[in-house]
mmCIF file of C-alpha atoms and ligand atoms in Angstrom:
data_model
loop_
_atom_site.group_PDB
_atom_site.id
_atom_site.type_symbol
_atom_site.label_atom_id
_atom_site.label_comp_id
_atom_site.label_asym_id
_atom_site.label_seq_id
_atom_site.Cartn_x
_atom_site.Cartn_y
_atom_site.Cartn_z
ATOM 1 C CA MET A 1 10.125 14.552 -13.184
ATOM 2 C CA THR A 2 7.132 14.838 -11.079
ATOM 3 C CA PRO A 3 3.992 13.647 -12.581
ATOM 4 C CA GLU A 4 2.380 17.989 -12.067
ATOM 5 C CA ALA A 5 5.750 19.072 -13.563
ATOM 6 C CA ALA A 6 5.014 15.892 -16.748
ATOM 7 C CA THR A 7 1.228 16.926 -16.901
ATOM 8 C CA THR A 8 2.379 20.761 -17.296
ATOM 9 C CA ALA A 9 4.736 20.406 -20.040
ATOM 10 C CA ARG A 10 4.004 22.522 -22.919
ATOM 11 C CA GLY A 11 3.071 21.275 -26.127
ATOM 12 C CA ALA A 12 4.122 17.878 -25.184
ATOM 13 C CA GLY A 13 0.849 16.583 -24.051
ATOM 14 C CA PHE A 14 0.954 14.237 -20.916
ATOM 15 C CA VAL A 15 5.028 13.158 -20.688
ATOM 16 C CA LEU A 16 5.097 9.921 -18.280
ATOM 17 C CA PRO A 17 7.385 10.597 -15.304
ATOM 18 C CA PRO A 18 9.846 7.474 -15.471
ATOM 19 C CA TYR A 19 8.078 4.229 -13.657
ATOM 20 C CA PRO A 20 9.419 4.539 -9.483
ATOM 21 C CA HIS A 21 11.009 1.555 -9.005
ATOM 22 C CA ASP A 22 12.834 1.622 -12.686
ATOM 23 C CA ARG A 23 14.890 4.162 -11.630
ATOM 24 C CA LEU A 24 17.035 1.661 -9.651
ATOM 25 C CA ALA A 25 17.862 -0.712 -13.329
ATOM 26 C CA GLU A 26 21.635 0.098 -12.053
ATOM 27 C CA LEU A 27 21.641 -0.351 -8.393
ATOM 28 C CA HIS A 28 19.536 -3.452 -9.503
ATOM 29 C CA ALA A 29 23.002 -4.514 -11.442
ATOM 30 C CA THR A 30 24.643 -4.010 -8.879
ATOM 31 C CA ALA A 31 22.913 -6.592 -6.038
ATOM 32 C CA ALA A 32 22.810 -9.162 -9.097
ATOM 33 C CA ALA A 33 26.383 -8.957 -9.448
ATOM 34 C CA VAL A 34 27.507 -10.127 -6.062
ATOM 35 C CA PRO A 35 27.827 -13.465 -5.804
ATOM 36 C CA GLY A 36 24.895 -15.379 -5.077
ATOM 37 C CA GLY A 37 22.821 -12.968 -6.627
ATOM 38 C CA ILE A 38 20.408 -10.196 -5.830
ATOM 39 C CA VAL A 39 18.274 -10.780 -2.214
ATOM 40 C CA ASP A 40 15.170 -8.126 -3.516
ATOM 41 C CA CYS A 41 13.658 -6.145 -0.930
ATOM 42 C CA SER A 42 13.171 -2.815 -2.817
ATOM 43 C CA ILE A 43 8.938 -4.379 -3.444
ATOM 44 C CA GLY A 44 6.242 -5.211 -1.247
ATOM 45 C CA THR A 45 5.915 -8.496 -3.216
ATOM 46 C CA PRO A 46 4.882 -11.593 -1.394
ATOM 47 C CA VAL A 47 7.067 -15.029 -1.381
ATOM 48 C CA ASP A 48 4.580 -16.968 0.289
ATOM 49 C CA PRO A 49 2.981 -19.113 0.249
ATOM 50 C CA MET A 50 -0.454 -18.436 -1.340
ATOM 51 C CA PRO A 51 -3.312 -20.271 1.075
ATOM 52 C CA ASP A 52 -4.604 -23.745 0.553
ATOM 53 C CA VAL A 53 -8.732 -22.465 0.608
ATOM 54 C CA ALA A 54 -7.714 -19.869 -2.585
ATOM 55 C CA ARG A 55 -5.565 -22.199 -4.672
ATOM 56 C CA ARG A 56 -8.374 -24.940 -4.509
ATOM 57 C CA ALA A 57 -10.880 -22.613 -5.202
ATOM 58 C CA LEU A 58 -9.032 -20.930 -7.862
ATOM 59 C CA VAL A 59 -8.553 -24.578 -10.114
ATOM 60 C CA GLU A 60 -12.300 -25.703 -9.260
ATOM 61 C CA SER A 61 -13.815 -22.964 -10.523
ATOM 62 C CA ALA A 62 -11.535 -22.440 -13.419
ATOM 63 C CA ALA A 63 -13.745 -24.564 -15.598
ATOM 64 C CA ALA A 64 -16.836 -23.328 -14.959
ATOM 65 C CA ALA A 65 -15.791 -19.758 -16.397
ATOM 66 C CA THR A 66 -16.989 -20.088 -19.512
ATOM 67 C CA GLY A 67 -19.287 -16.638 -19.358
ATOM 68 C CA TYR A 68 -18.653 -13.705 -18.137
ATOM 69 C CA PRO A 69 -18.133 -12.505 -14.234
ATOM 70 C CA ALA A 70 -19.200 -10.141 -13.029
ATOM 71 C CA THR A 71 -17.768 -6.820 -12.941
ATOM 72 C CA ILE A 72 -19.475 -5.666 -9.138
ATOM 73 C CA GLY A 73 -18.231 -8.754 -8.397
ATOM 74 C CA SER A 74 -20.241 -12.213 -7.847
ATOM 75 C CA PRO A 75 -22.766 -11.789 -5.131
ATOM 76 C CA GLU A 76 -20.803 -14.754 -3.299
ATOM 77 C CA TYR A 77 -17.200 -12.230 -3.421
ATOM 78 C CA ARG A 78 -19.787 -8.609 -2.294
ATOM 79 C CA THR A 79 -21.162 -11.130 0.883
ATOM 80 C CA ALA A 80 -17.356 -12.689 1.677
ATOM 81 C CA ALA A 81 -15.735 -8.867 1.727
ATOM 82 C CA ALA A 82 -18.731 -7.613 3.353
ATOM 83 C CA ALA A 83 -18.267 -10.149 5.753
ATOM 84 C CA TRP A 84 -14.369 -9.972 6.586
ATOM 85 C CA ILE A 85 -15.381 -6.395 6.966
ATOM 86 C CA GLY A 86 -17.799 -7.394 10.133
ATOM 87 C CA ARG A 87 -15.289 -9.500 11.424
ATOM 88 C CA ARG A 88 -12.563 -8.130 11.107
ATOM 89 C CA PHE A 89 -13.644 -4.026 12.015
ATOM 90 C CA GLY A 90 -16.923 -4.310 13.270
ATOM 91 C CA VAL A 91 -18.268 -2.499 11.239
ATOM 92 C CA GLU A 92 -21.621 -3.620 9.479
ATOM 93 C CA VAL A 93 -21.657 -2.998 5.353
ATOM 94 C CA GLY A 94 -24.028 -4.547 3.079
ATOM 95 C CA PRO A 95 -23.188 -6.877 0.218
ATOM 96 C CA GLU A 96 -24.523 -4.416 -2.216
ATOM 97 C CA GLN A 97 -22.301 -1.153 -0.269
ATOM 98 C CA VAL A 98 -18.481 -3.613 -2.089
ATOM 99 C CA VAL A 99 -17.477 -3.392 -5.439
ATOM 100 C CA ALA A 100 -14.750 -5.425 -7.308
ATOM 101 C CA CYS A 101 -11.463 -4.339 -8.341
ATOM 102 C CA ILE A 102 -8.870 -6.223 -10.328
ATOM 103 C CA GLY A 103 -6.086 -5.476 -7.467
ATOM 104 C CA THR A 104 -6.574 -1.803 -6.416
ATOM 105 C CA LYS A 105 -3.623 -0.390 -7.653
ATOM 106 C CA GLU A 106 -5.992 -0.404 -11.281
ATOM 107 C CA LEU A 107 -8.373 1.029 -8.718
ATOM 108 C CA VAL A 108 -6.519 3.487 -6.895
ATOM 109 C CA ALA A 109 -4.838 4.881 -10.250
ATOM 110 C CA SER A 110 -8.125 5.424 -11.912
ATOM 111 C CA LEU A 111 -10.381 6.218 -8.593
ATOM 112 C CA PRO A 112 -9.872 10.351 -9.016
ATOM 113 C CA ARG A 113 -10.397 10.033 -13.491
ATOM 114 C CA ALA A 114 -13.923 8.404 -12.613
ATOM 115 C CA LEU A 115 -14.936 10.492 -9.166
ATOM 116 C CA SER A 116 -13.875 13.578 -11.210
ATOM 117 C CA LEU A 117 -16.504 12.678 -14.068
ATOM 118 C CA ARG A 118 -18.717 12.741 -11.466
ATOM 119 C CA ASP A 119 -17.865 16.007 -9.754
ATOM 120 C CA PRO A 120 -15.955 18.084 -12.449
ATOM 121 C CA SER A 121 -16.297 21.032 -10.030
ATOM 122 C CA ARG A 122 -13.048 19.953 -7.939
ATOM 123 C CA ASP A 123 -9.679 19.275 -9.180
ATOM 124 C CA THR A 124 -7.245 18.572 -6.179
ATOM 125 C CA VAL A 125 -6.611 15.203 -5.014
ATOM 126 C CA LEU A 126 -4.258 15.269 -1.415
ATOM 127 C CA TYR A 127 -2.584 12.740 0.024
ATOM 128 C CA PRO A 128 0.043 11.747 2.271
ATOM 129 C CA GLY A 129 3.287 13.657 1.922
ATOM 130 C CA VAL A 130 5.173 10.755 1.518
ATOM 131 C CA ALA A 131 3.418 7.685 0.377
ATOM 132 C CA TYR A 132 2.385 5.590 -2.464
ATOM 133 C CA PRO A 133 3.559 6.755 -5.649
ATOM 134 C CA THR A 134 -0.008 5.673 -7.299
ATOM 135 C CA TYR A 135 -1.875 8.537 -5.249
ATOM 136 C CA ALA A 136 -0.363 11.350 -7.246
ATOM 137 C CA MET A 137 -0.347 9.436 -10.110
ATOM 138 C CA GLY A 138 -4.091 8.719 -10.027
ATOM 139 C CA ALA A 139 -4.367 12.396 -10.215
ATOM 140 C CA ALA A 140 -1.492 13.645 -12.910
ATOM 141 C CA LEU A 141 -4.050 10.075 -14.851
ATOM 142 C CA ALA A 142 -7.020 12.018 -14.689
ATOM 143 C CA GLY A 143 -5.376 16.020 -15.098
ATOM 144 C CA LEU A 144 -6.576 17.417 -11.479
ATOM 145 C CA ARG A 145 -3.543 18.865 -9.234
ATOM 146 C CA ALA A 146 -2.444 16.318 -6.706
ATOM 147 C CA VAL A 147 -0.981 17.955 -3.509
ATOM 148 C CA PRO A 148 0.615 16.320 -0.579
ATOM 149 C CA VAL A 149 -0.298 16.539 2.588
ATOM 150 C CA PRO A 150 2.795 17.316 4.648
ATOM 151 C CA VAL A 151 3.377 14.146 7.743
ATOM 152 C CA ASP A 152 4.783 15.162 10.915
ATOM 153 C CA ASP A 153 7.218 13.118 12.768
ATOM 154 C CA ALA A 154 4.969 10.345 13.749
ATOM 155 C CA TRP A 155 4.353 10.213 9.772
ATOM 156 C CA ARG A 156 0.999 11.303 10.411
ATOM 157 C CA LEU A 157 -1.212 13.414 8.183
ATOM 158 C CA ASP A 158 -1.038 17.367 9.460
ATOM 159 C CA LEU A 159 -4.258 18.254 7.969
ATOM 160 C CA ALA A 160 -4.029 21.766 9.849
ATOM 161 C CA ALA A 161 -0.714 22.595 7.363
ATOM 162 C CA VAL A 162 -3.420 22.438 4.340
ATOM 163 C CA ASP A 163 -3.830 25.378 2.084
ATOM 164 C CA GLU A 164 -8.139 25.941 2.979
ATOM 165 C CA SER A 165 -7.613 27.136 -0.993
ATOM 166 C CA ASP A 166 -6.346 24.058 -1.345
ATOM 167 C CA ALA A 167 -9.274 21.545 0.805
ATOM 168 C CA ALA A 168 -11.777 24.156 -1.009
ATOM 169 C CA ARG A 169 -10.581 22.667 -4.069
ATOM 170 C CA ALA A 170 -10.192 19.118 -2.813
ATOM 171 C CA LEU A 171 -12.562 16.169 -4.266
ATOM 172 C CA LEU A 172 -10.534 13.185 -2.324
ATOM 173 C CA LEU A 173 -8.653 12.858 0.055
ATOM 174 C CA TRP A 174 -6.194 9.252 0.592
ATOM 175 C CA LEU A 175 -5.902 8.057 3.840
ATOM 176 C CA ASN A 176 -3.479 4.648 4.852
ATOM 177 C CA ASP A 177 -3.420 3.254 7.829
ATOM 178 C CA PRO A 178 -1.520 1.047 8.168
ATOM 179 C CA ALA A 179 0.490 3.330 5.290
ATOM 180 C CA ASN A 180 3.439 2.149 2.936
ATOM 181 C CA PRO A 181 6.024 2.740 3.175
ATOM 182 C CA THR A 182 7.041 3.829 7.297
ATOM 183 C CA GLY A 183 4.861 1.040 8.511
ATOM 184 C CA ALA A 184 3.256 3.952 10.887
ATOM 185 C CA GLY A 185 -0.761 3.219 11.371
ATOM 186 C CA ASN A 186 -3.514 2.046 14.085
ATOM 187 C CA ASP A 187 -3.978 5.412 14.356
ATOM 188 C CA ARG A 188 -8.709 5.155 15.385
ATOM 189 C CA ALA A 189 -8.283 8.708 16.078
ATOM 190 C CA GLY A 190 -6.573 10.540 13.362
ATOM 191 C CA MET A 191 -8.449 8.503 10.987
ATOM 192 C CA ALA A 192 -11.535 9.865 13.235
ATOM 193 C CA ALA A 193 -10.257 13.117 12.552
ATOM 194 C CA ALA A 194 -9.358 13.025 9.041
ATOM 195 C CA VAL A 195 -12.600 11.845 7.831
ATOM 196 C CA ALA A 196 -14.480 14.599 10.033
ATOM 197 C CA TRP A 197 -12.101 16.522 8.391
ATOM 198 C CA ALA A 198 -12.699 16.110 4.645
ATOM 199 C CA ARG A 199 -16.536 15.444 5.191
ATOM 200 C CA SER A 200 -16.959 19.015 6.701
ATOM 201 C CA ARG A 201 -15.291 20.481 3.437
ATOM 202 C CA GLY A 202 -16.874 18.383 1.511
ATOM 203 C CA VAL A 203 -13.942 16.048 0.112
ATOM 204 C CA LEU A 204 -14.408 12.405 -0.344
ATOM 205 C CA VAL A 205 -11.906 10.627 1.247
ATOM 206 C CA ALA A 206 -10.731 6.943 -0.307
ATOM 207 C CA SER A 207 -9.318 4.621 2.938
ATOM 208 C CA ASP A 208 -6.462 2.450 1.203
ATOM 209 C CA GLU A 209 -6.680 0.172 4.265
ATOM 210 C CA CYS A 210 -4.507 -2.899 1.881
ATOM 211 C CA TYR A 211 -2.050 -3.580 5.018
ATOM 212 C CA ALA A 212 -5.127 -3.791 7.508
ATOM 213 C CA GLU A 213 -4.269 -6.979 8.493
ATOM 214 C CA PHE A 214 -0.316 -6.698 9.661
ATOM 215 C CA THR A 215 -1.232 -3.824 12.283
ATOM 216 C CA CYS A 216 1.116 -4.190 14.669
ATOM 217 C CA ASP A 217 0.414 -1.429 18.713
ATOM 218 C CA ASP A 218 3.659 0.105 19.963
ATOM 219 C CA ARG A 219 5.318 -2.918 21.216
ATOM 220 C CA GLY A 220 4.907 -5.138 17.648
ATOM 221 C CA ASP A 221 1.886 -7.289 18.939
ATOM 222 C CA PRO A 222 -0.850 -7.502 16.567
ATOM 223 C CA ALA A 223 -3.697 -5.484 16.763
ATOM 224 C CA GLU A 224 -6.939 -4.255 15.935
ATOM 225 C CA PRO A 225 -7.609 -2.505 12.763
ATOM 226 C CA VAL A 226 -8.920 0.417 11.715
ATOM 227 C CA THR A 227 -10.922 0.906 8.964
ATOM 228 C CA ALA A 228 -12.834 5.154 8.473
ATOM 229 C CA LEU A 229 -15.711 3.178 7.530
ATOM 230 C CA ALA A 230 -15.979 3.524 11.306
ATOM 231 C CA PHE A 231 -16.683 7.028 11.171
ATOM 232 C CA GLY A 232 -19.192 7.336 9.055
ATOM 233 C CA HIS A 233 -19.980 5.731 5.542
ATOM 234 C CA ASP A 234 -21.189 9.003 3.901
ATOM 235 C CA GLY A 235 -18.335 10.475 1.869
ATOM 236 C CA VAL A 236 -16.049 7.289 2.823
ATOM 237 C CA LEU A 237 -14.651 4.845 0.158
ATOM 238 C CA ALA A 238 -12.305 1.682 1.971
ATOM 239 C CA VAL A 239 -10.583 -0.013 -0.381
ATOM 240 C CA HIS A 240 -8.388 -3.617 0.138
ATOM 241 C CA SER A 241 -6.666 -5.848 -1.554
ATOM 242 C CA LEU A 242 -6.427 -9.823 -1.331
ATOM 243 C CA SER A 243 -2.408 -9.135 -2.262
ATOM 244 C CA LYS A 244 -0.775 -8.751 0.842
ATOM 245 C CA ARG A 245 -3.489 -10.434 3.326
ATOM 246 C CA SER A 246 -3.710 -13.587 1.768
ATOM 247 C CA ASN A 247 -0.739 -13.475 -0.695
ATOM 248 C CA MET A 248 -2.392 -13.147 -3.635
ATOM 249 C CA ALA A 249 -1.107 -10.296 -5.536
ATOM 250 C CA GLY A 250 -0.240 -12.180 -8.676
ATOM 251 C CA LEU A 251 -4.076 -13.259 -8.915
ATOM 252 C CA ARG A 252 -5.135 -9.404 -8.875
ATOM 253 C CA ALA A 253 -8.428 -9.295 -6.292
ATOM 254 C CA GLY A 254 -9.308 -6.201 -4.166
ATOM 255 C CA PHE A 255 -12.660 -4.639 -3.593
ATOM 256 C CA VAL A 256 -13.661 -1.302 -2.056
ATOM 257 C CA ALA A 257 -16.924 -0.569 0.211
ATOM 258 C CA GLY A 258 -18.384 2.288 1.625
ATOM 259 C CA ASP A 259 -20.963 4.946 0.628
ATOM 260 C CA ALA A 260 -23.712 3.220 -1.146
ATOM 261 C CA ALA A 261 -23.969 5.895 -3.788
ATOM 262 C CA LEU A 262 -20.521 6.463 -4.608
ATOM 263 C CA VAL A 263 -20.441 2.601 -5.038
ATOM 264 C CA ALA A 264 -22.736 2.195 -6.723
ATOM 265 C CA TYR A 265 -21.690 4.732 -9.700
ATOM 266 C CA LEU A 266 -18.478 3.111 -9.745
ATOM 267 C CA GLY A 267 -19.862 -0.558 -10.582
ATOM 268 C CA GLU A 268 -21.889 1.458 -12.593
ATOM 269 C CA LEU A 269 -18.548 2.732 -14.652
ATOM 270 C CA ARG A 270 -17.096 -0.558 -14.175
ATOM 271 C CA LYS A 271 -19.318 -2.880 -16.183
ATOM 272 C CA HIS A 272 -19.070 0.394 -19.133
ATOM 273 C CA GLY A 273 -15.156 -0.097 -18.720
ATOM 274 C CA GLY A 274 -15.475 -3.819 -18.856
ATOM 275 C CA LEU A 275 -13.062 -3.934 -15.759
ATOM 276 C CA MET A 276 -13.988 -7.687 -14.769
ATOM 277 C CA THR A 277 -11.830 -9.274 -12.251
ATOM 278 C CA PRO A 278 -11.762 -12.591 -13.799
ATOM 279 C CA ALA A 279 -14.324 -15.580 -11.918
ATOM 280 C CA PRO A 280 -12.110 -18.196 -11.159
ATOM 281 C CA VAL A 281 -10.267 -14.675 -9.121
ATOM 282 C CA GLN A 282 -12.810 -13.658 -7.487
ATOM 283 C CA ALA A 283 -13.602 -17.367 -6.062
ATOM 284 C CA ALA A 284 -10.081 -17.290 -4.805
ATOM 285 C CA ALA A 285 -10.664 -14.572 -3.436
ATOM 286 C CA THR A 286 -13.777 -15.997 -1.598
ATOM 287 C CA ALA A 287 -12.468 -18.627 -0.230
ATOM 288 C CA ALA A 288 -9.452 -16.586 1.303
ATOM 289 C CA LEU A 289 -11.776 -14.108 2.697
ATOM 290 C CA GLY A 290 -13.605 -16.698 4.990
ATOM 291 C CA ASP A 291 -10.246 -18.218 6.349
ATOM 292 C CA ASP A 292 -8.445 -15.865 9.029
ATOM 293 C CA ASP A 293 -5.796 -19.192 9.742
ATOM 294 C CA HIS A 294 -3.693 -18.758 6.754
ATOM 295 C CA VAL A 295 -2.964 -14.334 8.139
ATOM 296 C CA VAL A 296 -1.964 -15.429 11.330
ATOM 297 C CA GLU A 297 0.882 -17.211 9.825
ATOM 298 C CA GLN A 298 1.852 -14.737 7.440
ATOM 299 C CA ARG A 299 1.779 -11.743 10.340
ATOM 300 C CA ALA A 300 4.169 -14.585 12.559
ATOM 301 C CA ARG A 301 6.662 -15.120 9.880
ATOM 302 C CA TYR A 302 6.941 -10.741 9.080
ATOM 303 C CA ALA A 303 7.281 -11.061 12.903
ATOM 304 C CA ALA A 304 10.303 -13.132 12.374
ATOM 305 C CA ARG A 305 12.136 -11.107 9.864
ATOM 306 C CA ARG A 306 11.643 -7.838 11.399
ATOM 307 C CA ARG A 307 13.379 -9.277 14.158
ATOM 308 C CA ARG A 308 15.405 -11.049 12.663
ATOM 309 C CA LEU A 309 16.970 -8.155 10.676
ATOM 310 C CA VAL A 310 16.719 -5.109 12.690
ATOM 311 C CA PRO A 311 19.460 -5.606 14.852
ATOM 312 C CA VAL A 312 21.386 -6.460 12.186
ATOM 313 C CA LEU A 313 20.718 -3.439 10.169
ATOM 314 C CA GLU A 314 21.035 -1.328 14.093
ATOM 315 C CA ARG A 315 24.926 -2.471 13.543
ATOM 316 C CA ARG A 316 25.653 -1.482 10.355
ATOM 317 C CA GLY A 317 24.030 2.016 10.890
ATOM 318 C CA LEU A 318 20.340 1.739 10.390
ATOM 319 C CA VAL A 319 17.468 2.280 12.243
ATOM 320 C CA HIS A 320 14.060 1.941 12.009
ATOM 321 C CA ASP A 321 11.854 4.632 11.893
ATOM 322 C CA GLY A 322 8.422 4.228 11.621
ATOM 323 C CA GLY A 323 5.939 2.637 12.886
ATOM 324 C CA PRO A 324 5.538 -1.075 13.900
ATOM 325 C CA SER A 325 2.589 -2.080 10.866
ATOM 326 C CA THR A 326 2.924 -3.664 7.494
ATOM 327 C CA PHE A 327 5.617 -5.543 6.724
ATOM 328 C CA TYR A 328 7.771 -2.733 5.583
ATOM 329 C CA LEU A 329 11.251 -1.315 7.464
ATOM 330 C CA TRP A 330 11.799 2.568 7.162
ATOM 331 C CA LEU A 331 15.196 3.295 7.417
ATOM 332 C CA ARG A 332 17.531 5.770 8.413
ATOM 333 C CA SER A 333 20.688 6.725 9.185
ATOM 334 C CA ALA A 334 21.268 6.703 13.062
ATOM 335 C CA SER A 335 24.344 9.240 12.189
ATOM 336 C CA GLY A 336 22.687 11.461 9.168
ATOM 337 C CA ALA A 337 25.905 10.783 7.160
ATOM 338 C CA GLU A 338 24.032 8.694 4.454
ATOM 339 C CA ASP A 339 20.866 9.797 2.545
ATOM 340 C CA GLY A 340 18.609 7.239 1.357
ATOM 341 C CA TRP A 341 20.206 6.775 -2.226
ATOM 342 C CA SER A 342 23.673 6.722 -0.689
ATOM 343 C CA ILE A 343 22.153 4.227 1.870
ATOM 344 C CA THR A 344 20.718 2.782 -0.886
ATOM 345 C CA ARG A 345 24.242 2.548 -3.128
ATOM 346 C CA ARG A 346 25.566 0.332 -0.171
ATOM 347 C CA LEU A 347 23.081 -2.302 0.656
ATOM 348 C CA ALA A 348 23.254 -2.476 -2.684
ATOM 349 C CA ALA A 349 27.039 -3.426 -3.033
ATOM 350 C CA THR A 350 26.075 -6.248 -0.474
ATOM 351 C CA GLY A 351 23.515 -7.699 -3.115
ATOM 352 C CA LEU A 352 20.684 -6.128 -0.912
ATOM 353 C CA LEU A 353 18.373 -4.215 -2.278
ATOM 354 C CA VAL A 354 16.011 -1.351 -0.789
ATOM 355 C CA ALA A 355 13.694 1.335 -2.321
ATOM 356 C CA PRO A 356 15.846 4.781 -1.691
ATOM 357 C CA GLY A 357 12.864 7.078 0.023
ATOM 358 C CA GLU A 358 12.828 10.186 -1.972
ATOM 359 C CA LEU A 359 10.168 7.203 -4.632
ATOM 360 C CA TYR A 360 7.351 8.285 -2.262
ATOM 361 C CA GLY A 361 7.733 11.686 -1.911
ATOM 362 C CA PRO A 362 10.678 14.140 -0.894
ATOM 363 C CA GLN A 363 9.318 13.972 2.990
ATOM 364 C CA GLY A 364 11.490 10.891 2.765
ATOM 365 C CA ALA A 365 14.163 11.324 1.133
ATOM 366 C CA ALA A 366 16.667 10.831 4.172
ATOM 367 C CA HIS A 367 15.339 6.817 4.404
ATOM 368 C CA VAL A 368 14.855 3.707 2.274
ATOM 369 C CA ARG A 369 12.217 1.203 2.596
ATOM 370 C CA LEU A 370 12.498 -2.173 3.224
ATOM 371 C CA ALA A 371 10.096 -4.756 2.973
ATOM 372 C CA LEU A 372 10.578 -8.478 4.558
ATOM 373 C CA SER A 373 8.622 -9.861 1.840
ATOM 374 C CA VAL A 374 11.784 -12.520 0.758
ATOM 375 C CA THR A 375 12.245 -15.979 1.619
ATOM 376 C CA ASP A 376 13.620 -16.845 5.303
ATOM 377 C CA GLU A 377 16.786 -18.723 3.181
ATOM 378 C CA ARG A 378 17.753 -15.245 1.436
ATOM 379 C CA LEU A 379 16.995 -13.422 4.670
ATOM 380 C CA GLU A 380 19.664 -14.909 5.896
ATOM 381 C CA LEU A 381 21.943 -14.816 2.801
ATOM 382 C CA THR A 382 21.459 -11.022 3.233
ATOM 383 C CA VAL A 383 22.378 -11.127 7.388
ATOM 384 C CA ASP A 384 25.170 -12.989 6.708
ATOM 385 C CA ARG A 385 26.975 -10.929 4.150
ATOM 386 C CA LEU A 386 25.704 -7.732 6.238
ATOM 387 C CA GLU A 387 27.333 -8.715 9.332
ATOM 388 C CA ARG A 388 30.846 -9.283 7.227
ATOM 389 C CA SER A 389 30.219 -5.335 5.529
ATOM 390 C CA PRO A 390 32.284 -2.746 6.646
ATOM 391 C CA ARG A 391 29.922 -0.773 9.035
ATOM 392 C CA PRO A 392 29.427 3.285 7.498
ATOM 393 C CA GLU A 393 32.450 5.902 8.899
ATOM 394 C CA GLY A 394 30.705 7.878 11.628
ATOM 395 C CA SER A 395 28.421 4.927 12.993
HETATM 396 C C1 LIG B 1 -0.171 1.750 0.056
HETATM 397 C C2 LIG B 1 -0.736 0.543 -1.807
HETATM 398 N N1 LIG B 1 -2.082 0.630 -2.238
HETATM 399 C C3 LIG B 1 -2.382 -0.510 -2.998
HETATM 400 C C4 LIG B 1 -0.840 -1.318 -3.134
HETATM 401 C C5 LIG B 1 -1.911 -2.120 -4.594
HETATM 402 O O1 LIG B 1 -1.944 -3.245 -3.958
HETATM 403 P P1 LIG B 1 -2.842 -4.600 -5.349
HETATM 404 O O2 LIG B 1 -2.525 -3.944 -6.702
HETATM 405 O O3 LIG B 1 -1.527 -5.318 -5.287
HETATM 406 O O4 LIG B 1 -3.972 -4.589 -4.746
HETATM 407 C C6 LIG B 1 -0.262 -1.368 -3.374
HETATM 408 C C7 LIG B 1 1.200 -1.988 -3.304
HETATM 409 O O5 LIG B 1 1.624 -2.494 -3.404
HETATM 410 C C8 LIG B 1 0.702 -0.567 -2.075
HETATM 411 O O6 LIG B 1 1.691 -0.908 -0.593
#
């Protein structure tokens, strides 16, 4: 059941849809039964080391965590976040324009509710038609309409396709550059146009930039990341996470930055709600944000895995059909003979689990997403298995 269908089920109240990855339980078991075990590329959960600076800060600050942490983030954390935005994006924000969150999934899921409390006159959340499922779920959890914005052949938002009646009701527009699951991004002009489109219609922009450090150009080389804050702070929030940048997903650290009034509102709301990032986690995130060397290393790991796997998959009839950014491959059948679920089943039989593109919206149904967040050793195992597996018919 889609979130929208779930919310409209009469009499039953809000019926939760199955959690997207739980739909893979059977195929997970298939892959796990292969001798040598599963190579799980279905979830973008980092496996490489956390930077030493972060680990040290975490441990050193733990004993001092007797009191409550600052909900909005310690002055050090907010300052480090603002400095990182200045350094990496060339955009100036003050520490008072930053608020901590407990990883960004929590923020993504709760932002529509927070913003609709502030402005109940609008009831719609717009989000990319192929996207991280939590954008739609956040709208459902707020009792709002989730309206997907179609994406074009290059996986960019087609805002011209949004019905003006939906735009007039829209509270919020989600952007995600570079994008999960497609890897598309580095689209400065598209982002500028989207911010202008939203601003002219009184729609707030939440720009999820959690993969910004894994922005690449068309040749696959590291490129300057883009932030929606480059096009003015007014009505814009940029959402950032330490999970992918610094392999800290288990610690739960993120922040949101931008429009001073919105950030202050979110900070106050979060104080009332007790949404505190633990102090040692804030200390670790502060230290990680001050270090760029580990990010360079991580980028190189993902690039090497991409180079290793793409030709192997091509020999098995699968082409990467997304952009060069993030650490996801967005694969489709070269012959067009298989849809995303068929590809997922075929790969699961070799022990490799990927995510069917349909989990990211109906427009993704022909694709699968493969996360390069597996160790090099597991990657070699899957390369070996794929090379020995039968080629699909017609390839
Ligand atoms: C697009 C996108 N946004 C947000 C998140 C949430 O990340 P976290 O809660 O670890 O910060 C993810 C995680 O996969 C994601 O892919």
